[in-house]
XYZ file of C-alpha atoms in Angstrom:
269
model
C 182.449 -64.800 116.827
C 178.907 -65.126 115.531
C 175.711 -63.323 116.355
C 172.243 -64.787 116.463
C 168.771 -63.333 116.712
C 165.858 -64.825 118.615
C 162.242 -63.721 118.381
C 160.869 -63.114 121.875
C 157.226 -64.097 121.455
C 155.113 -67.131 122.272
C 156.696 -68.721 119.184
C 160.487 -68.646 119.257
C 162.515 -68.846 116.065
C 166.272 -68.867 115.571
C 167.629 -66.384 113.039
C 171.161 -66.360 111.632
C 172.766 -62.899 111.838
C 174.966 -62.148 108.829
C 177.765 -59.846 109.966
C 179.114 -57.906 106.985
C 181.813 -56.451 109.197
C 183.438 -59.872 109.581
C 183.057 -61.700 106.290
C 183.401 -60.924 102.597
C 179.975 -60.904 100.870
C 180.736 -64.053 98.866
C 181.674 -66.012 101.982
C 178.739 -64.576 103.901
C 176.412 -65.787 101.158
C 177.788 -69.307 101.583
C 177.287 -69.028 105.342
C 173.665 -67.946 104.860
C 173.037 -70.950 102.612
C 174.646 -73.179 105.247
C 172.450 -71.579 107.921
C 169.334 -72.610 106.005
C 170.680 -76.146 105.641
C 171.417 -76.216 109.387
C 167.809 -75.382 110.255
C 167.785 -71.647 110.976
C 164.384 -70.064 110.381
C 165.503 -66.780 108.789
C 168.501 -64.605 107.888
C 169.182 -61.176 109.369
C 171.745 -58.800 107.879
C 173.750 -55.967 109.353
C 174.260 -52.818 107.257
C 177.587 -51.028 107.720
C 179.762 -48.723 105.674
C 182.684 -49.210 108.088
C 183.431 -52.256 110.252
C 183.706 -51.829 114.018
C 187.409 -52.665 113.905
C 190.206 -52.592 111.344
C 190.772 -56.259 112.245
C 187.346 -57.209 110.915
C 188.390 -55.830 107.522
C 185.095 -56.223 105.633
C 181.942 -54.195 105.010
C 179.862 -55.243 101.999
C 176.791 -53.377 100.724
C 173.822 -54.995 102.434
C 171.054 -54.242 99.920
C 173.004 -55.954 97.099
C 173.831 -58.904 99.322
C 170.255 -59.333 100.562
C 169.036 -59.734 96.982
C 171.524 -62.560 96.461
C 170.429 -64.311 99.665
C 166.759 -64.042 98.761
C 167.561 -65.721 95.441
C 169.867 -68.371 96.901
C 167.661 -69.448 99.829
C 163.969 -69.877 100.592
C 164.143 -68.165 104.008
C 162.731 -64.812 105.133
C 165.447 -62.146 105.150
C 165.638 -58.883 107.087
C 168.219 -56.135 107.435
C 168.994 -53.113 109.550
C 168.790 -49.769 107.768
C 169.317 -46.203 109.009
C 167.545 -43.790 106.658
C 167.957 -40.034 106.816
C 171.663 -39.329 106.378
C 173.584 -41.983 104.448
C 170.362 -43.117 102.739
C 167.555 -40.881 101.504
C 164.227 -42.415 102.625
C 162.779 -42.385 99.098
C 165.688 -44.519 97.870
C 165.244 -46.855 100.843
C 161.546 -47.176 100.002
C 162.392 -47.985 96.379
C 164.884 -50.662 97.451
C 162.368 -52.194 99.873
C 159.621 -52.158 97.248
C 161.831 -53.772 94.604
C 162.998 -56.610 96.850
C 159.475 -57.174 98.174
C 158.018 -57.292 94.659
C 160.604 -59.854 93.569
C 160.390 -61.949 96.752
C 156.866 -61.512 98.184
C 156.405 -61.767 101.946
C 160.072 -62.631 102.560
C 161.771 -59.282 103.183
C 161.520 -56.880 106.118
C 163.579 -53.968 107.448
C 164.565 -52.777 110.921
C 164.858 -48.993 110.814
C 167.281 -47.290 113.200
C 168.631 -43.833 113.941
C 172.132 -44.818 112.825
C 175.697 -44.796 114.111
C 178.277 -42.064 113.611
C 180.634 -44.816 112.423
C 178.557 -45.210 109.249
C 176.653 -41.972 108.785
C 179.405 -39.361 109.127
C 180.898 -40.358 105.771
C 178.448 -37.815 104.315
C 180.464 -34.984 105.863
C 177.364 -33.521 107.494
C 176.751 -32.800 111.177
C 175.799 -35.629 113.545
C 172.509 -34.690 115.264
C 171.571 -35.396 118.876
C 169.739 -38.636 119.659
C 166.429 -36.769 120.023
C 166.813 -35.204 116.587
C 167.855 -38.529 115.084
C 164.722 -40.163 116.488
C 162.571 -37.358 115.075
C 164.263 -37.848 111.720
C 163.787 -41.618 111.923
C 160.047 -41.253 112.460
C 159.834 -38.818 109.544
C 161.679 -41.324 107.361
C 159.459 -44.217 108.461
C 156.356 -42.159 107.679
C 157.646 -41.223 104.223
C 158.671 -44.818 103.473
C 155.231 -46.145 104.483
C 153.446 -43.595 102.324
C 155.606 -44.421 99.331
C 155.045 -48.159 99.840
C 151.311 -47.398 99.892
C 151.633 -45.869 96.419
C 151.177 -42.272 97.546
C 152.842 -39.257 95.965
C 154.917 -37.673 98.715
C 156.193 -34.166 99.335
C 157.631 -33.516 102.779
C 159.881 -30.939 104.418
C 161.440 -31.457 107.848
C 164.672 -33.068 108.980
C 164.510 -34.765 105.574
C 163.099 -33.349 102.343
C 161.112 -35.124 99.657
C 159.464 -33.585 96.605
C 156.883 -35.223 94.333
C 158.180 -38.748 94.996
C 156.134 -41.766 93.954
C 157.017 -45.421 93.554
C 155.805 -47.045 90.351
C 156.964 -50.546 91.280
C 155.062 -51.715 94.353
C 154.893 -55.088 96.131
C 151.583 -56.912 96.427
C 152.369 -57.713 100.067
C 153.640 -54.743 102.054
C 156.794 -55.522 104.072
C 157.009 -54.977 107.817
C 158.968 -51.984 109.102
C 160.542 -52.758 112.483
C 162.484 -50.394 114.729
C 165.956 -50.979 116.190
C 166.076 -49.864 119.829
C 168.852 -50.226 122.391
C 167.176 -48.507 125.351
C 163.874 -49.005 127.144
C 162.860 -45.426 126.320
C 163.380 -45.925 122.592
C 161.596 -49.282 122.728
C 158.536 -47.642 124.294
C 158.564 -44.861 121.702
C 158.866 -47.398 118.871
C 155.754 -49.215 120.035
C 153.621 -46.367 118.703
C 154.708 -46.677 115.059
C 156.851 -49.757 114.336
C 155.550 -53.147 113.178
C 157.968 -54.880 115.548
C 161.131 -54.419 117.599
C 164.769 -55.464 117.252
C 166.953 -54.991 120.317
C 170.248 -56.226 121.695
C 170.266 -58.936 124.332
C 172.475 -59.018 127.395
C 170.772 -60.241 130.540
C 167.386 -61.867 129.972
C 165.748 -59.416 132.371
C 166.860 -56.510 130.156
C 165.210 -58.048 127.096
C 162.014 -58.640 129.068
C 162.055 -55.033 130.298
C 162.469 -53.609 126.786
C 159.749 -55.911 125.455
C 157.419 -54.667 128.211
C 158.187 -51.040 127.354
C 157.572 -51.715 123.662
C 154.189 -53.228 124.483
C 153.356 -50.328 126.800
C 154.044 -47.884 123.964
C 151.617 -49.651 121.634
C 153.555 -52.709 120.501
C 151.488 -55.391 122.228
C 151.115 -58.409 119.957
C 153.904 -57.313 117.619
C 157.039 -59.457 117.146
C 160.171 -58.724 119.177
C 163.646 -59.813 118.044
C 166.538 -60.041 120.505
C 170.075 -60.254 119.166
C 172.446 -62.457 121.160
C 176.192 -62.649 120.553
C 178.087 -65.942 120.678
C 181.721 -66.833 120.157
C 181.861 -70.198 118.405
C 185.113 -72.162 118.113
C 186.565 -75.635 118.630
C 187.835 -74.728 122.112
C 186.997 -72.266 124.867
C 190.377 -70.544 124.547
C 189.879 -70.028 120.817
C 186.371 -68.708 121.438
C 187.628 -66.188 123.991
C 190.442 -65.064 121.693
C 188.029 -64.731 118.764
C 185.652 -62.599 120.806
C 188.524 -60.396 121.952
C 189.944 -59.919 118.461
C 186.623 -59.310 116.721
C 184.290 -57.670 119.209
C 186.123 -55.966 122.059
C 184.678 -52.701 120.720
C 181.404 -53.891 122.315
C 182.883 -52.915 125.684
C 182.824 -49.237 124.704
C 179.976 -47.422 126.437
C 176.991 -46.312 124.360
C 177.522 -42.744 125.554
C 180.849 -42.611 123.668
C 179.621 -43.864 120.290
C 178.674 -40.420 118.990
C 182.334 -39.357 119.188
C 183.695 -42.278 117.163
C 183.459 -42.247 113.376
C 186.262 -44.552 112.172
C 187.321 -48.144 112.912
C 190.715 -46.819 113.999
C 189.081 -44.724 116.726
C 187.167 -47.754 117.992
C 190.351 -49.827 118.054
C 192.248 -47.155 119.947
C 189.579 -46.789 122.619
C 189.042 -50.545 122.979
C 192.717 -51.349 123.626
């Protein structure tokens, strides 16, 4: 089963979603190259420490992989990133700056509040959604300041002391926000350069886009991620979706309680 991303603006572009949970990094690199040859306009990468299911059985390091894709293709590349727990925002800023210096105007990041599945490997407490959003905004602010060449000291949900980036890109990359709900989309409109959201019914995407614009995001790009099961027959497509992505049926309200692929598999049975 594949995922695709579509930009919901007056100009629509088709983006290939690279799912690290499903494919080994070497194979995923070949798929990204094939996506460019097939006419996709850009590459988008997930960023997981754990896959959603033991059956998926992969989970490469996205920042390393993105560098390879930027070198191997001529397309714009973006990736999801959740700073604040698994990643310190200063390290995220350094990674963004390095990739953007090497590949000008081709790399962007969608910042999110994270999933327990990936973040709880640190052994620290999992905050409430409100606290995670506060932390996300703090991280985005710190990352922007560092990308602007500022020396940053900050104390809050995250702590930074005397941090400054000495390698800076000539063209500053866009910092999007990942948002699943209308409320988060509206909040993101005030600070993010664009929005990435999941797509179910078309009316839901339109509603989240409207909320994003209401919050200050009017005129900014909106990406909607659609999921497709691609196979040579309908039966194979259904079986592939069931084997790879039945964890998608788990309600959002339960995600905070699940921190391992085994737990997702057990609940999705």
